[in-house]
CSV table of C-alpha atoms in Angstrom, one decimal:
chain,number,residue,atom,x,y,z
C,1,MET,CA,-0.2,0.4,-0.2
C,2,ALA,CA,1.2,3.5,-0.9
C,3,THR,CA,1.2,6.0,1.7
C,4,LEU,CA,-1.3,9.4,1.1
C,5,ALA,CA,2.0,11.3,0.2
C,6,ARG,CA,2.9,9.0,-2.6
C,7,GLN,CA,-1.0,8.9,-4.2
C,8,GLN,CA,-0.8,12.6,-3.9
C,9,HIS,CA,-4.1,12.3,-2.2
C,10,PRO,CA,-5.5,15.4,-0.5
C,11,LEU,CA,-5.5,14.1,3.2
C,12,ALA,CA,-1.8,14.2,2.5
C,13,ASP,CA,-2.2,17.6,2.9
C,14,SER,CA,-2.6,18.9,6.7
C,15,ALA,CA,-5.2,21.6,5.5
C,16,SER,CA,-7.2,19.3,4.3
C,17,GLN,CA,-7.6,17.7,7.3
C,18,LEU,CA,-8.2,20.5,9.7
C,19,ARG,CA,-10.9,21.3,6.9
C,20,HIS,CA,-12.3,18.3,7.5
C,21,TYR,CA,-12.6,19.4,11.3
C,22,ASP,CA,-14.4,22.5,10.5
C,23,GLU,CA,-17.1,21.0,8.4
C,24,VAL,CA,-17.9,18.3,11.9
C,25,THR,CA,-17.8,21.6,14.1
C,26,GLY,CA,-21.6,22.5,14.3
C,27,ILE,CA,-22.7,18.7,14.6
C,28,ILE,CA,-20.0,18.6,17.3
C,29,PRO,CA,-18.4,21.5,20.1
C,30,PRO,CA,-15.3,23.1,19.0
C,31,PHE,CA,-13.0,21.4,21.7
C,32,SER,CA,-11.9,24.3,22.9
C,33,SER,CA,-15.7,25.7,24.3
C,34,THR,CA,-16.1,22.0,25.9
C,35,LEU,CA,-12.8,22.6,27.5
C,36,GLN,CA,-14.4,25.8,28.5
C,37,LYS,CA,-17.4,24.3,30.0
C,38,ALA,CA,-15.3,22.3,31.7
C,39,GLY,CA,-13.8,25.1,33.6
C,40,TYR,CA,-10.5,25.1,31.3
C,41,ASP,CA,-9.8,28.4,29.8
C,42,GLY,CA,-7.6,27.4,27.6
C,43,LEU,CA,-4.9,24.5,27.9
C,44,PHE,CA,-1.4,25.4,28.9
C,45,ALA,CA,1.9,23.9,29.4
C,46,GLY,CA,3.5,22.8,32.4
C,47,ARG,CA,7.6,22.6,32.5
C,48,PRO,CA,8.5,20.1,29.8
C,49,GLU,CA,9.3,16.7,30.9
C,50,ILE,CA,9.8,14.8,27.9
C,51,LEU,CA,11.6,15.4,24.7
C,52,GLN,CA,9.8,13.5,22.4
C,53,ILE,CA,11.6,13.6,18.9
C,54,ASN,CA,10.1,12.0,15.3
C,55,VAL,CA,13.5,11.1,13.6
C,56,GLY,CA,11.6,10.7,9.8
C,57,LYS,CA,8.5,9.6,8.3
C,58,LEU,CA,10.6,6.2,6.5
C,59,CYS,CA,9.1,3.1,8.1
C,60,ASN,CA,9.2,-0.4,6.1
C,61,GLN,CA,5.2,-0.6,7.3
C,62,THR,CA,2.0,1.0,6.0
C,63,CYS,CA,-0.5,0.7,8.7
C,64,ARG,CA,-4.2,1.3,7.9
C,65,HIS,CA,-4.3,3.9,11.1
C,66,CYS,CA,-0.9,5.6,11.0
C,67,HIS,CA,-1.0,9.4,11.9
C,68,VAL,CA,2.1,10.0,10.6
C,69,ASP,CA,1.3,9.0,6.9
C,70,ALA,CA,4.7,7.3,7.3
C,71,GLY,CA,5.9,4.3,4.8
C,72,PRO,CA,8.2,2.9,2.7
C,73,ASP,CA,8.1,5.4,0.5
C,74,ARG,CA,8.9,8.4,2.8
C,75,ARG,CA,11.8,10.0,2.7
C,76,GLU,CA,11.8,12.9,5.4
C,77,VAL,CA,14.2,11.4,7.9
C,78,MET,CA,16.2,13.6,10.5
C,79,SER,CA,20.2,14.8,10.0
C,80,ARG,CA,22.9,14.5,12.0
C,81,GLU,CA,23.1,18.3,12.5
C,82,THR,CA,19.0,18.3,13.5
C,83,MET,CA,20.1,15.4,16.1
C,84,GLU,CA,23.0,17.3,17.5
C,85,GLN,CA,20.8,20.4,18.1
C,86,CYS,CA,18.4,17.9,19.8
C,87,LEU,CA,21.2,17.1,21.9
C,88,GLN,CA,21.9,20.8,22.2
C,89,PHE,CA,18.5,21.9,23.9
C,90,LEU,CA,18.4,19.1,26.0
C,91,ASP,CA,21.7,20.0,27.9
C,92,ARG,CA,20.3,23.7,27.7
C,93,SER,CA,17.1,22.7,29.1
C,94,GLY,CA,18.2,19.8,31.6
C,95,MET,CA,15.3,17.7,30.1
C,96,LYS,CA,15.8,13.7,31.3
C,97,THR,CA,13.5,11.9,29.3
C,98,VAL,CA,13.5,11.2,25.4
C,99,ASP,CA,10.9,9.2,23.7
C,100,ILE,CA,12.0,9.1,20.0
C,101,THR,CA,9.6,7.8,17.0
C,102,GLY,CA,9.1,7.7,13.5
C,103,GLY,CA,8.2,6.1,11.2
C,104,ALA,CA,10.8,3.5,11.9
C,105,PRO,CA,13.5,5.3,14.2
C,106,GLU,CA,15.8,3.0,13.5
C,107,LEU,CA,15.7,3.8,9.3
C,108,ASN,CA,17.3,6.6,10.5
C,109,PRO,CA,21.1,6.7,10.1
C,110,HIS,CA,22.1,8.2,12.7
C,111,TYR,CA,19.1,6.3,15.0
C,112,ARG,CA,22.2,4.6,17.4
C,113,TRP,CA,24.1,7.6,17.5
C,114,LEU,CA,21.3,9.7,19.0
C,115,VAL,CA,20.5,6.8,21.7
C,116,SER,CA,23.6,6.4,22.7
C,117,GLU,CA,24.1,10.7,23.1
C,118,CYS,CA,21.5,10.4,24.8
C,119,ARG,CA,22.2,7.5,26.9
C,120,GLN,CA,25.8,9.0,27.8
C,121,ARG,CA,23.9,12.5,28.9
C,122,GLY,CA,22.0,9.8,31.7
C,123,CYS,CA,18.7,10.5,29.7
C,124,ARG,CA,15.9,7.8,30.4
C,125,VAL,CA,15.3,6.5,26.5
C,126,MET,CA,12.6,5.2,24.9
C,127,THR,CA,12.0,4.2,21.8
C,128,ARG,CA,9.0,3.3,19.9
C,129,CYS,CA,10.3,0.2,17.8
C,130,ASN,CA,7.2,-1.4,15.6
C,131,LEU,CA,8.8,-5.2,16.2
C,132,THR,CA,9.1,-6.1,12.5
C,133,ILE,CA,12.1,-4.1,11.9
C,134,ILE,CA,14.0,-6.3,14.1
C,135,THR,CA,13.8,-9.5,11.8
C,136,ALA,CA,13.2,-7.3,8.8
C,137,HIS,CA,17.0,-7.5,7.4
C,138,GLU,CA,20.0,-9.1,9.4
C,139,ARG,CA,22.0,-5.3,10.0
C,140,PHE,CA,19.1,-5.1,12.4
C,141,ASN,CA,18.7,-8.2,14.5
C,142,ASP,CA,21.2,-7.2,17.1
C,143,LEU,CA,18.7,-4.1,17.6
C,144,PRO,CA,17.4,-6.0,21.4
C,145,ARG,CA,21.3,-6.3,22.3
C,146,PHE,CA,22.1,-2.8,21.3
C,147,PHE,CA,18.7,-1.6,23.3
C,148,ALA,CA,19.2,-3.6,26.2
C,149,GLN,CA,23.1,-2.2,26.3
C,150,HIS,CA,22.0,1.5,26.6
C,151,GLN,CA,19.0,0.5,28.8
C,152,VAL,CA,16.4,1.5,26.2
C,153,GLU,CA,12.9,1.3,27.5
C,154,VAL,CA,11.2,-0.3,24.3
C,155,ILE,CA,7.7,0.7,23.4
C,156,SER,CA,6.1,-1.3,20.7
C,157,SER,CA,2.6,-1.7,18.7
C,158,LEU,CA,0.7,-5.3,19.2
C,159,PRO,CA,-3.3,-4.1,18.5
C,160,PHE,CA,-4.1,-7.4,19.2
C,161,TYR,CA,-3.1,-11.3,20.6
C,162,GLU,CA,-4.2,-13.1,17.1
C,163,ALA,CA,-2.7,-12.2,13.6
C,164,SER,CA,-5.7,-11.9,11.7
C,165,ARG,CA,-7.0,-8.6,13.7
C,166,THR,CA,-3.2,-7.6,13.6
C,167,ASP,CA,-2.7,-8.0,10.1
C,168,ARG,CA,-5.5,-5.9,9.3
C,169,GLN,CA,-4.1,-2.5,11.1
C,170,ARG,CA,-0.7,-3.6,9.9
C,171,GLY,CA,-0.4,-5.6,6.9
C,172,THR,CA,0.0,-9.1,6.1
C,173,GLY,CA,2.4,-10.9,8.3
C,174,VAL,CA,3.2,-8.6,10.7
C,175,PHE,CA,1.9,-10.2,13.6
C,176,ASP,CA,4.0,-13.4,13.0
C,177,ALA,CA,6.8,-11.1,12.5
C,178,SER,CA,6.4,-8.6,15.8
C,179,ILE,CA,6.0,-12.4,17.8
C,180,GLU,CA,9.1,-13.3,16.4
C,181,ALA,CA,10.9,-9.8,17.3
C,182,LEU,CA,9.0,-9.9,21.2
C,183,LEU,CA,10.6,-13.4,21.6
C,184,LEU,CA,14.3,-12.2,20.7
C,185,LEU,CA,13.3,-9.3,22.9
C,186,ASN,CA,12.5,-11.6,25.9
C,187,ALA,CA,15.7,-13.8,25.0
C,188,GLU,CA,17.6,-10.6,25.5
C,189,GLY,CA,15.8,-9.9,29.4
C,190,TYR,CA,13.5,-8.0,27.9
C,191,GLY,CA,9.7,-7.7,29.8
C,192,LYS,CA,11.1,-10.6,32.3
C,193,PRO,CA,10.5,-9.6,36.2
C,194,ASP,CA,14.0,-7.8,37.7
C,195,SER,CA,15.7,-7.4,34.2
C,196,GLY,CA,15.4,-4.1,34.5
C,197,LEU,CA,14.9,-3.9,31.1
C,198,GLN,CA,11.2,-2.3,30.4
C,199,LEU,CA,9.1,-3.8,27.3
C,200,HIS,CA,5.6,-2.1,26.8
C,201,LEU,CA,3.0,-3.3,24.2
C,202,VAL,CA,0.6,-0.5,22.5
C,203,TYR,CA,-2.7,-1.4,21.9
C,204,ASN,CA,-5.0,1.0,18.8
C,205,PRO,CA,-8.4,-0.4,18.6
C,206,VAL,CA,-8.4,-2.2,14.8
C,207,GLY,CA,-11.4,0.5,13.3
C,208,ALA,CA,-13.9,3.5,14.8
C,209,PHE,CA,-14.5,2.1,18.4
C,210,LEU,CA,-13.2,3.0,21.6
C,211,SER,CA,-11.1,0.7,23.8
C,212,ALA,CA,-11.8,-1.2,27.1
C,213,PRO,CA,-10.5,-0.2,30.5
C,214,GLN,CA,-6.2,-0.5,29.9
C,215,GLN,CA,-6.1,-3.2,33.4
C,216,MET,CA,-9.0,-5.3,31.6
C,217,LEU,CA,-6.9,-5.4,28.4
C,218,GLU,CA,-3.6,-5.8,29.7
C,219,GLN,CA,-4.9,-8.6,31.6
C,220,GLN,CA,-5.7,-10.4,29.2
C,221,PHE,CA,-2.7,-9.3,26.6
C,222,LYS,CA,-0.7,-10.9,29.5
C,223,LYS,CA,-2.7,-14.2,29.5
C,224,GLU,CA,-2.9,-15.0,25.9
C,225,LEU,CA,0.3,-14.0,24.6
C,226,SER,CA,2.0,-15.8,28.0
C,227,ASN,CA,-0.6,-19.0,27.1
C,228,ARG,CA,-0.1,-19.0,23.6
C,229,TYR,CA,3.8,-18.0,22.6
C,230,GLY,CA,5.1,-17.8,26.4
C,231,ILE,CA,5.9,-14.1,25.8
C,232,VAL,CA,6.2,-11.4,28.9
C,233,PHE,CA,5.8,-8.0,29.0
C,234,ASN,CA,5.7,-4.9,31.3
C,235,ASN,CA,2.4,-2.7,30.4
C,236,LEU,CA,-0.2,-2.5,27.5
C,237,TYR,CA,-0.5,1.2,27.1
C,238,VAL,CA,-4.1,1.5,25.2
C,239,ILE,CA,-4.5,4.7,22.9
C,240,ASN,CA,-7.1,5.9,21.2
C,241,ASN,CA,-7.1,6.3,17.7
C,242,LEU,CA,-7.2,10.0,16.4
C,243,PRO,CA,-8.7,11.3,13.6
C,244,ILE,CA,-5.6,12.4,11.7
C,245,SER,CA,-4.0,11.5,8.0
C,246,ARG,CA,-4.8,7.9,7.2
C,247,PHE,CA,-7.0,7.2,10.1
C,248,LEU,CA,-9.5,10.4,8.9
C,249,HIS,CA,-9.3,8.2,6.0
C,250,PHE,CA,-10.5,5.3,7.1
C,251,LEU,CA,-13.0,7.4,8.6
C,252,LEU,CA,-14.2,8.9,6.2
C,253,GLN,CA,-13.9,6.3,3.8
C,254,SER,CA,-16.2,3.8,5.0
C,255,GLY,CA,-18.4,6.6,5.8
C,256,GLN,CA,-18.0,6.7,10.0
C,257,TYR,CA,-15.9,9.9,10.6
C,258,GLU,CA,-19.5,12.0,11.9
C,259,GLU,CA,-20.3,9.3,14.1
C,260,TYR,CA,-16.8,8.8,15.3
C,261,MET,CA,-16.5,12.5,15.8
C,262,LYS,CA,-19.7,11.7,18.1
C,263,LYS,CA,-18.0,8.8,19.9
C,264,LEU,CA,-15.3,10.7,21.2
C,265,VAL,CA,-17.4,13.7,22.0
C,266,MET,CA,-19.6,11.7,23.9
C,267,ALA,CA,-17.1,10.2,25.9
C,268,PHE,CA,-15.2,13.9,26.7
C,269,ASN,CA,-13.7,12.9,30.4
C,270,PRO,CA,-12.6,16.2,32.3
C,271,ALA,CA,-10.8,14.4,34.9
C,272,THR,CA,-8.3,13.8,32.0
C,273,VAL,CA,-7.8,17.1,31.5
C,274,PRO,CA,-4.7,17.7,33.9
C,275,ALA,CA,-2.4,14.2,32.6
C,276,LEU,CA,-2.7,15.7,29.0
C,277,MET,CA,0.5,15.0,27.8
C,278,CYS,CA,1.0,18.1,25.4
C,279,ARG,CA,1.4,19.6,28.9
C,280,TYR,CA,4.2,17.9,29.4
C,281,THR,CA,6.0,16.4,26.1
C,282,LEU,CA,7.7,18.6,23.6
C,283,SER,CA,7.4,17.0,20.5
C,284,VAL,CA,10.6,17.8,17.5
C,285,SER,CA,9.7,17.3,13.9
C,286,TRP,CA,12.1,15.9,11.1
C,287,GLU,CA,13.0,19.1,10.6
C,288,GLY,CA,13.5,20.6,13.5
C,289,PHE,CA,11.1,22.2,15.1
C,290,LEU,CA,8.8,21.7,17.8
C,291,TYR,CA,5.0,21.1,18.3
C,292,ASP,CA,3.2,20.4,21.5
C,293,CYS,CA,2.8,16.4,20.5
C,294,ASP,CA,2.8,14.5,17.2
C,295,PHE,CA,-0.5,14.5,16.4
C,296,ASN,CA,-0.1,18.6,16.4
C,297,GLN,CA,3.1,18.3,14.6
C,298,MET,CA,1.2,15.9,11.7
C,299,LEU,CA,-1.2,18.4,11.8
C,300,ASP,CA,1.5,21.2,11.0
C,301,LEU,CA,0.5,23.1,14.5
C,302,LYS,CA,3.5,24.7,14.9
C,303,ILE,CA,5.2,26.2,18.3
C,304,THR,CA,5.2,30.0,17.8
C,305,ASP,CA,6.5,32.6,19.4
C,306,GLN,CA,4.7,35.5,19.9
C,307,ALA,CA,5.4,37.2,16.5
C,308,GLY,CA,4.1,34.3,15.2
C,309,ASN,CA,7.3,32.9,13.7
C,310,ALA,CA,8.0,28.5,14.1
C,311,ARG,CA,10.0,27.8,17.5
C,312,HIS,CA,12.7,25.6,16.3
C,313,ILE,CA,14.5,23.3,18.3
C,314,SER,CA,18.3,25.1,17.1
C,315,THR,CA,17.1,28.6,18.7
C,316,VAL,CA,14.3,28.5,21.0
C,317,PRO,CA,15.5,29.2,24.6
C,318,ALA,CA,13.7,26.2,27.0
C,319,GLU,CA,11.7,28.3,29.5
C,320,ALA,CA,9.9,30.0,26.7
C,321,LEU,CA,8.2,26.8,26.5
C,322,GLN,CA,6.3,26.4,30.3
C,323,GLU,CA,3.1,27.7,30.3
C,324,ARG,CA,2.7,28.7,26.6
C,325,ARG,CA,-1.0,28.3,25.3
C,326,ILE,CA,-1.4,24.9,23.6
C,327,MET,CA,-2.9,24.9,20.3
C,328,VAL,CA,-6.1,22.3,20.2
C,329,SER,CA,-8.6,21.5,17.6
C,330,GLN,CA,-11.3,18.8,17.3
C,331,HIS,CA,-8.6,16.1,17.3
C,332,CYS,CA,-8.1,16.9,20.8
C,333,TYR,CA,-11.2,15.0,21.6
C,334,GLY,CA,-9.1,11.7,21.2
C,335,CYS,CA,-6.8,12.3,24.3
C,336,THR,CA,-9.8,13.2,26.3
C,337,ALA,CA,-12.0,10.4,25.3
C,338,GLY,CA,-13.1,7.6,28.4
C,339,SER,CA,-10.0,6.7,30.7
C,340,GLY,CA,-7.8,9.5,28.5
C,341,SER,CA,-5.5,8.6,25.9
C,342,SER,CA,-1.4,9.5,25.6
C,343,CYS,CA,1.9,7.9,24.1
C,344,GLY,CA,2.5,6.4,27.6
C,345,GLY,CA,-1.2,5.0,28.1
C,346,GLN,CA,-4.7,6.3,29.7
C,347,LEU,CA,-4.5,8.7,31.5
C,348,VAL,CA,-6.5,8.1,34.5
C,349,PRO,CA,-7.9,5.2,36.0
O,1,MET,CA,-35.9,5.0,3.2
O,2,LYS,CA,-38.7,4.7,6.6
O,3,THR,CA,-37.7,1.9,8.7
O,4,TYR,CA,-38.9,1.0,12.2
O,5,TYR,CA,-36.1,1.1,13.6
O,6,ASN,CA,-33.6,4.1,13.3
O,7,PRO,CA,-30.1,3.6,13.8
O,8,ASP,CA,-30.1,7.2,15.9
O,9,ASP,CA,-32.2,6.1,18.4
O,10,LEU,CA,-29.9,4.1,20.1
O,11,ALA,CA,-28.2,7.3,21.5
O,12,ARG,CA,-31.8,8.2,22.2
O,13,PHE,CA,-32.3,5.5,24.9
O,14,ALA,CA,-32.1,7.7,27.7
O,15,ASP,CA,-34.7,9.7,26.5
O,16,ILE,CA,-37.4,6.6,27.9
O,17,SER,CA,-37.8,8.5,30.8
O,18,GLN,CA,-39.5,11.3,29.7
O,19,TYR,CA,-42.9,9.6,30.2
O,20,ASP,CA,-41.6,7.8,33.9
O,21,LYS,CA,-38.6,8.8,35.2
O,22,ALA,CA,-39.2,7.5,38.1
O,23,LEU,CA,-39.2,3.6,36.6
O,24,ALA,CA,-36.8,4.6,33.9
O,25,ASP,CA,-34.1,6.1,36.8
O,26,LYS,CA,-34.7,2.3,38.4
O,27,PHE,CA,-34.0,0.7,35.5
O,28,PHE,CA,-31.1,2.2,34.3
O,29,ASN,CA,-29.3,2.0,38.0
O,30,TRP,CA,-30.0,-1.0,37.7
O,31,TYR,CA,-29.3,-2.3,34.3
O,32,ASN,CA,-25.3,-0.2,36.2
O,33,GLU,CA,-25.1,-2.3,38.5
O,34,VAL,CA,-25.9,-6.1,35.9
O,35,PHE,CA,-23.0,-5.1,33.9
O,36,ALA,CA,-20.1,-4.2,36.9
O,37,GLU,CA,-17.6,-6.3,38.2
O,38,GLY,CA,-19.3,-9.1,40.0
O,39,ALA,CA,-18.6,-12.9,40.1
O,40,LEU,CA,-18.5,-12.8,36.6
O,41,SER,CA,-16.4,-10.1,35.3
O,42,ALA,CA,-17.6,-7.0,33.2
O,43,ARG,CA,-15.7,-8.2,30.1
O,44,GLU,CA,-17.8,-12.0,30.5
O,45,LYS,CA,-21.0,-9.8,31.1
O,46,SER,CA,-20.0,-7.9,27.6
O,47,LEU,CA,-19.9,-11.8,25.7
O,48,ILE,CA,-23.1,-13.2,27.5
O,49,ALA,CA,-24.9,-10.0,26.6
O,50,LEU,CA,-23.8,-10.2,23.0
O,51,ALA,CA,-25.4,-13.9,22.8
O,52,VAL,CA,-28.5,-12.8,24.3
O,53,ALA,CA,-28.7,-10.2,22.0
O,54,HIS,CA,-28.7,-12.1,18.9
O,55,ALA,CA,-31.0,-14.8,20.7
O,56,LEU,CA,-33.3,-11.9,21.4
O,57,GLN,CA,-32.8,-10.0,17.3
O,58,CYS,CA,-32.3,-6.7,19.1
O,59,PRO,CA,-30.7,-4.9,16.2
O,60,TYR,CA,-29.9,-2.1,18.9
O,61,CYS,CA,-28.5,-4.6,21.0
O,62,ILE,CA,-26.2,-6.5,18.5
O,63,HIS,CA,-25.1,-2.7,17.3
O,64,ALA,CA,-23.6,-2.0,20.8
O,65,TYR,CA,-22.4,-5.3,22.3
O,66,THR,CA,-20.6,-6.1,18.8
O,67,GLU,CA,-18.8,-2.9,19.6
O,68,ASP,CA,-18.3,-3.6,23.3
O,69,ALA,CA,-17.0,-7.0,22.9
O,70,LEU,CA,-14.4,-5.8,20.4
O,71,ALA,CA,-13.5,-2.8,23.0
O,72,LYS,CA,-12.9,-5.6,25.9
O,73,GLY,CA,-10.8,-7.7,23.2
O,74,TYR,CA,-12.8,-10.6,22.0
O,75,SER,CA,-11.4,-12.3,19.0
O,76,GLU,CA,-14.2,-12.4,15.9
O,77,GLU,CA,-14.2,-16.7,16.9
O,78,GLN,CA,-15.2,-15.7,20.3
O,79,MET,CA,-17.5,-13.8,19.5
O,80,MET,CA,-19.6,-16.1,16.8
O,81,GLU,CA,-18.9,-18.7,19.2
O,82,ALA,CA,-21.4,-17.1,21.8
O,83,VAL,CA,-23.7,-16.5,18.9
O,84,HIS,CA,-23.7,-20.0,18.2
O,85,VAL,CA,-24.4,-20.9,21.7
O,86,ALA,CA,-27.7,-18.4,21.7
O,87,ALA,CA,-28.6,-20.1,18.0
O,88,ALA,CA,-28.1,-23.9,19.8
O,89,ILE,CA,-30.1,-23.0,22.7
O,90,ARG,CA,-32.8,-21.2,20.3
O,91,GLY,CA,-32.5,-24.2,17.9
O,92,GLY,CA,-33.0,-26.6,20.7
O,93,ALA,CA,-35.5,-24.7,23.0
O,94,SER,CA,-37.9,-25.6,19.3
O,95,LEU,CA,-36.9,-29.4,18.7
O,96,VAL,CA,-37.4,-30.1,22.9
O,97,HIS,CA,-40.5,-29.1,22.2
O,98,ALA,CA,-41.1,-31.9,19.4
O,99,THR,CA,-41.5,-34.7,22.5
O,100,GLN,CA,-44.7,-32.8,22.9
O,101,MET,CA,-45.9,-33.6,19.3
O,102,MET,CA,-44.6,-37.0,19.7
O,103,ASN,CA,-46.6,-37.3,23.2
O,104,ARG,CA,-49.6,-35.7,21.2
O,105,ILE,CA,-49.4,-38.1,18.0
O,106,ASN,CA,-49.2,-41.2,20.5
O,107,GLN,CA,-52.1,-40.1,22.1
O,108,LEU,CA,-53.9,-39.5,18.9
O,109,SER,CA,-52.8,-42.8,17.2
O,110,ILE,CA,-54.4,-46.4,17.4
O,111,SER,CA,-50.9,-48.8,18.9
């Protein structure tokens, strides 16, 4: 499957996605007014704790729900120079947690260098590994060893413990390759009690529905993966699908866009607002621009200074990012639905 | 096209309280309590509800509990097996009455 960008599909353009949000406003209230009714006059950032670095859109998979529109035909990858600017920002901001994402971040030629530089600075490093990259080519087979040597936390998507539903979302053969990779990670100690090597799985519903509580699904995943394959992991992160890029495309194509948006609004939970990840995360694009989250990055909603100029990792003063107003739109309902949703799973019990 | 069932009506379920709030409140409170965690888990109850929805052939219930069962992590195979359980009970309930038919045949017939 080609990416939307490769197809030159209108939805490859973020402005076109935002226009779909305008179309639905009227049927559902603007997110900002729902926030206001809940007692929040906008969303404001706290002290940034996590630097989420998106090192590029190149990926060996083309998942149906991908908000990045990542795939093998994408060529946008972060340069070594921009990575150096990210490291300089870590030094001057004192931030100590890094979350590396993509695409498949391991396909960036400077990925391992970035990981080791972050670790040398004493940062906690999380990496979002799609699992199949580990077995995709022999040059990636040693990734579990590399992760372990650098004490990297591995966060990997596995939408179901059976092949049919997983492959429907992530592509034919992905489930079997993912199981093989999980076994390799387990063999390295990942997910095992007392190993200190954290392996977390990410669950996205395979379709236009919200997820059950995280704890319920985690129990089920642990039981099924252990019984069927002897696989262990630490936590399951349950994440809602946001109406962005390819998931928006699916919603529109299947005639479920309005219904899904209404579902998100009906499930709005004000208790999630204080814990929203955008309040504590900074997202950096492959070009070095700053965003409130990876979703805003894909919608090209940049953090700007007071004059409206886009903030860049190379020049932004760390203190300028605190208490900034976060840019919100209709996609934000995805993070406030039910128990909430973030890159670290649900937000409230 | 006009139909007796309108999918949008499912979201209006709570409107039944308009004509009798007291009884509706009792029903919804009881309903929520039934589906809470208990000796059976909320997850198990969802699958039972899906099977019963098919036995009753309630389109609203099938719509709601198919989504609920997916959300609670049931596989397609598990959901279909639950529907077969409902169907088997329905089929069995018809067939077991054949014993009444057979009794009547015996009663009426010259032996």
